[in-house]
Amino acid sequence: FLNGSSETEDEIIENQIGTIPELEQKIAEKAEKVIDKSGSWSWRCKDCGKVCKKKYKISSHIETHLEGFSHTCTFCDRKYKTRNSLSSHINLAHREKREIKEEITGDQEEKLRTEINNRMEKIETEEGMMWKCTECGKMLKKKDKLGNHVETHLEGFSHTCVHCDKIHKTRGSLNMHIRTCHRGDK
C-alpha cells in the first residue's frame, strides 16, 4: 500500500492509465474492416483514414491517437504512448538488464500457463463443448487455440527472439517473427 492509501500499486497504476481491455476496446472502436482499392480486405483507422492490410498494424497505429494510456518501462520508469514504442525502447536501452531479468524469472513459463488456464472455462453450447475466454468471451473448440488467444490479454510476460533480441508479447507472435524474419538462422 502506498502512502497510507488503501489502494495497491497495481490499482493506482490501473486508475492512472486504464486497463489493457479498455485500450483494446478503444482500438476496436477506431478500426474498421474495409475493402481497399485492389478489392482486398484491409483495416482503416476511423480517425485519420490510414489503411493497413494487417489488423495488428492498424491497432499499433491507432494507439498513437489514443489519450489517457501509457506504458511504463520496468527498468527506468520512462513512460511511452504505445506498446511498440516501449518494446523498442527496452530493446535499445536495456538489452543487458533485460537478459538479467529474464534469468531471474526462469519460472515464467509455469506462471504463464497458470494465468492462461485461469482465464479459460469449458462450457456446453449448441455446437458442443467449447472453451471460452473469460476476458472477452471469445469461444473456440480447441483449448490450445484459445490459450494462444488468451495470452494476448496478459501483461507482464515477454518472449525474446534468440536471433535478434526483439521482444514479443506472445509466444505465437515470437514464432511468427522467427518464421518470417529468421528462416535460415539456427
mmCIF file of C-alpha atoms in Angstrom, residues 33-178:
data_model
loop_
_atom_site.group_PDB
_atom_site.id
_atom_site.type_symbol
_atom_site.label_atom_id
_atom_site.label_comp_id
_atom_site.label_asym_id
_atom_site.label_seq_id
_atom_site.Cartn_x
_atom_site.Cartn_y
_atom_site.Cartn_z
ATOM 1 C CA LYS A 33 -12.688 -3.531 -41.842
ATOM 2 C CA VAL A 34 -12.927 -2.176 -45.399
ATOM 3 C CA ILE A 35 -12.363 -3.265 -48.967
ATOM 4 C CA ASP A 36 -9.322 -1.438 -50.349
ATOM 5 C CA LYS A 37 -8.682 -0.200 -53.911
ATOM 6 C CA SER A 38 -7.445 -3.631 -55.009
ATOM 7 C CA GLY A 39 -10.618 -5.319 -53.751
ATOM 8 C CA SER A 40 -8.907 -6.945 -50.766
ATOM 9 C CA TRP A 41 -9.984 -6.698 -47.134
ATOM 10 C CA SER A 42 -7.994 -4.194 -45.111
ATOM 11 C CA TRP A 43 -8.298 -2.235 -41.874
ATOM 12 C CA ARG A 44 -8.880 1.530 -41.721
ATOM 13 C CA CYS A 45 -8.297 3.997 -38.899
ATOM 14 C CA LYS A 46 -11.506 5.976 -38.341
ATOM 15 C CA ASP A 47 -9.508 8.950 -37.003
ATOM 16 C CA CYS A 48 -7.221 9.659 -39.962
ATOM 17 C CA GLY A 49 -8.153 7.194 -42.711
ATOM 18 C CA LYS A 50 -4.866 5.271 -42.743
ATOM 19 C CA VAL A 51 -5.333 1.788 -44.241
ATOM 20 C CA CYS A 52 -3.324 -1.338 -43.339
ATOM 21 C CA LYS A 53 -3.618 -4.888 -44.621
ATOM 22 C CA LYS A 54 -2.953 -6.373 -41.175
ATOM 23 C CA LYS A 55 -5.156 -5.768 -38.143
ATOM 24 C CA TYR A 56 -2.188 -5.696 -35.733
ATOM 25 C CA LYS A 57 -0.600 -2.885 -37.773
ATOM 26 C CA ILE A 58 -3.715 -0.696 -37.682
ATOM 27 C CA SER A 59 -4.034 -1.440 -33.946
ATOM 28 C CA SER A 60 -0.476 -0.210 -33.368
ATOM 29 C CA HIS A 61 -1.209 2.876 -35.446
ATOM 30 C CA ILE A 62 -4.469 3.662 -33.634
ATOM 31 C CA GLU A 63 -2.629 3.597 -30.302
ATOM 32 C CA THR A 64 -0.827 6.781 -31.422
ATOM 33 C CA HIS A 65 -4.194 8.603 -31.492
ATOM 34 C CA LEU A 66 -5.391 7.500 -28.052
ATOM 35 C CA GLU A 67 -5.104 9.683 -24.973
ATOM 36 C CA GLY A 68 -5.012 8.519 -21.361
ATOM 37 C CA PHE A 69 -2.936 5.380 -21.862
ATOM 38 C CA SER A 70 0.757 4.948 -21.180
ATOM 39 C CA HIS A 71 3.156 2.055 -20.881
ATOM 40 C CA THR A 72 5.951 2.237 -18.309
ATOM 41 C CA CYS A 73 9.418 0.724 -18.687
ATOM 42 C CA THR A 74 10.031 -1.646 -15.774
ATOM 43 C CA PHE A 75 13.748 -0.803 -15.852
ATOM 44 C CA CYS A 76 13.791 3.014 -15.840
ATOM 45 C CA ASP A 77 10.150 4.082 -15.286
ATOM 46 C CA ARG A 78 10.009 6.091 -18.535
ATOM 47 C CA LYS A 79 6.509 6.234 -19.993
ATOM 48 C CA TYR A 80 5.624 5.565 -23.616
ATOM 49 C CA LYS A 81 2.430 6.296 -25.547
ATOM 50 C CA THR A 82 2.382 2.963 -27.389
ATOM 51 C CA ARG A 83 3.355 -0.607 -26.588
ATOM 52 C CA ASN A 84 5.554 -0.675 -29.714
ATOM 53 C CA SER A 85 7.484 2.382 -28.503
ATOM 54 C CA LEU A 86 8.051 0.734 -25.127
ATOM 55 C CA SER A 87 9.215 -2.506 -26.754
ATOM 56 C CA SER A 88 11.676 -0.618 -28.987
ATOM 57 C CA HIS A 89 12.981 1.341 -26.003
ATOM 58 C CA ILE A 90 13.602 -1.838 -23.995
ATOM 59 C CA ASN A 91 15.335 -3.480 -26.964
ATOM 60 C CA LEU A 92 17.641 -0.489 -27.461
ATOM 61 C CA ALA A 93 18.261 0.832 -23.957
ATOM 62 C CA HIS A 94 18.076 -2.173 -21.653
ATOM 63 C CA ARG A 95 19.409 -5.210 -23.501
ATOM 64 C CA GLU A 96 21.749 -6.276 -20.679
ATOM 65 C CA LYS A 97 19.257 -5.558 -17.902
ATOM 66 C CA ARG A 98 16.552 -7.443 -19.778
ATOM 67 C CA GLU A 99 18.766 -10.519 -20.058
ATOM 68 C CA ILE A 100 19.420 -10.463 -16.287
ATOM 69 C CA LYS A 101 15.703 -10.049 -15.557
ATOM 70 C CA GLU A 102 14.851 -12.972 -17.835
ATOM 71 C CA GLU A 103 17.320 -15.184 -15.947
ATOM 72 C CA ILE A 104 15.675 -14.225 -12.651
ATOM 73 C CA THR A 105 12.198 -15.058 -13.983
ATOM 74 C CA GLY A 106 13.024 -18.606 -15.061
ATOM 75 C CA ASP A 107 9.650 -19.894 -13.840
ATOM 76 C CA GLN A 108 7.847 -17.520 -16.235
ATOM 77 C CA GLU A 109 6.556 -20.392 -18.376
ATOM 78 C CA GLU A 110 4.755 -22.033 -15.438
ATOM 79 C CA LYS A 111 3.251 -18.708 -14.359
ATOM 80 C CA LEU A 112 2.155 -18.050 -17.943
ATOM 81 C CA ARG A 113 0.391 -21.422 -18.208
ATOM 82 C CA THR A 114 -1.368 -20.804 -14.885
ATOM 83 C CA GLU A 115 -2.523 -17.327 -15.972
ATOM 84 C CA ILE A 116 -3.803 -18.696 -19.291
ATOM 85 C CA ASN A 117 -5.685 -21.571 -17.628
ATOM 86 C CA ASN A 118 -7.225 -19.175 -15.088
ATOM 87 C CA ARG A 119 -8.749 -17.154 -17.938
ATOM 88 C CA MET A 120 -10.457 -20.059 -19.744
ATOM 89 C CA GLU A 121 -13.565 -22.023 -18.954
ATOM 90 C CA LYS A 122 -15.147 -25.044 -20.600
ATOM 91 C CA ILE A 123 -18.817 -24.604 -21.469
ATOM 92 C CA GLU A 124 -21.568 -26.562 -23.182
ATOM 93 C CA THR A 125 -23.030 -24.906 -26.306
ATOM 94 C CA GLU A 126 -25.374 -25.936 -29.106
ATOM 95 C CA GLU A 127 -22.268 -26.766 -31.169
ATOM 96 C CA GLY A 128 -20.888 -28.964 -28.365
ATOM 97 C CA MET A 129 -18.180 -28.374 -25.782
ATOM 98 C CA MET A 130 -16.309 -25.081 -26.244
ATOM 99 C CA TRP A 131 -13.581 -23.145 -24.442
ATOM 100 C CA LYS A 132 -14.416 -19.555 -23.507
ATOM 101 C CA CYS A 133 -12.057 -16.663 -22.785
ATOM 102 C CA THR A 134 -13.202 -15.082 -19.523
ATOM 103 C CA GLU A 135 -11.601 -11.755 -20.532
ATOM 104 C CA CYS A 136 -13.562 -11.081 -23.736
ATOM 105 C CA GLY A 137 -15.964 -14.003 -24.290
ATOM 106 C CA LYS A 138 -14.291 -15.432 -27.407
ATOM 107 C CA MET A 139 -15.082 -19.137 -27.801
ATOM 108 C CA LEU A 140 -13.149 -21.867 -29.611
ATOM 109 C CA LYS A 141 -13.416 -25.642 -29.740
ATOM 110 C CA LYS A 142 -9.705 -26.287 -29.128
ATOM 111 C CA LYS A 143 -8.226 -25.368 -25.758
ATOM 112 C CA ASP A 144 -4.716 -24.774 -27.138
ATOM 113 C CA LYS A 145 -6.018 -22.341 -29.768
ATOM 114 C CA LEU A 146 -7.936 -20.392 -27.131
ATOM 115 C CA GLY A 147 -4.823 -20.438 -24.941
ATOM 116 C CA ASN A 148 -2.952 -18.642 -27.738
ATOM 117 C CA HIS A 149 -5.726 -16.039 -27.805
ATOM 118 C CA VAL A 150 -5.856 -15.630 -24.010
ATOM 119 C CA GLU A 151 -2.131 -14.894 -23.990
ATOM 120 C CA THR A 152 -2.838 -11.640 -25.868
ATOM 121 C CA HIS A 153 -4.719 -10.349 -22.804
ATOM 122 C CA LEU A 154 -1.888 -10.995 -20.340
ATOM 123 C CA GLU A 155 0.527 -8.356 -19.098
ATOM 124 C CA GLY A 156 3.931 -8.923 -17.543
ATOM 125 C CA PHE A 157 5.120 -11.725 -19.831
ATOM 126 C CA SER A 158 7.549 -11.364 -22.718
ATOM 127 C CA HIS A 159 9.252 -13.663 -25.179
ATOM 128 C CA THR A 160 12.612 -12.688 -26.689
ATOM 129 C CA CYS A 161 13.885 -13.696 -30.111
ATOM 130 C CA VAL A 162 17.168 -15.601 -29.726
ATOM 131 C CA HIS A 163 18.348 -14.270 -33.107
ATOM 132 C CA CYS A 164 17.818 -10.503 -32.758
ATOM 133 C CA ASP A 165 16.639 -9.899 -29.149
ATOM 134 C CA LYS A 166 13.318 -8.398 -30.263
ATOM 135 C CA ILE A 167 10.705 -8.766 -27.517
ATOM 136 C CA HIS A 168 7.254 -10.173 -28.276
ATOM 137 C CA LYS A 169 4.158 -10.193 -26.085
ATOM 138 C CA THR A 170 3.034 -13.700 -27.052
ATOM 139 C CA ARG A 171 4.714 -16.963 -27.998
ATOM 140 C CA GLY A 172 2.685 -17.002 -31.213
ATOM 141 C CA SER A 173 3.990 -13.578 -32.178
ATOM 142 C CA LEU A 174 7.561 -14.688 -31.458
ATOM 143 C CA ASN A 175 7.146 -17.863 -33.526
ATOM 144 C CA MET A 176 5.673 -15.905 -36.455
ATOM 145 C CA HIS A 177 8.572 -13.412 -36.234
ATOM 146 C CA ILE A 178 11.139 -16.234 -36.312
#
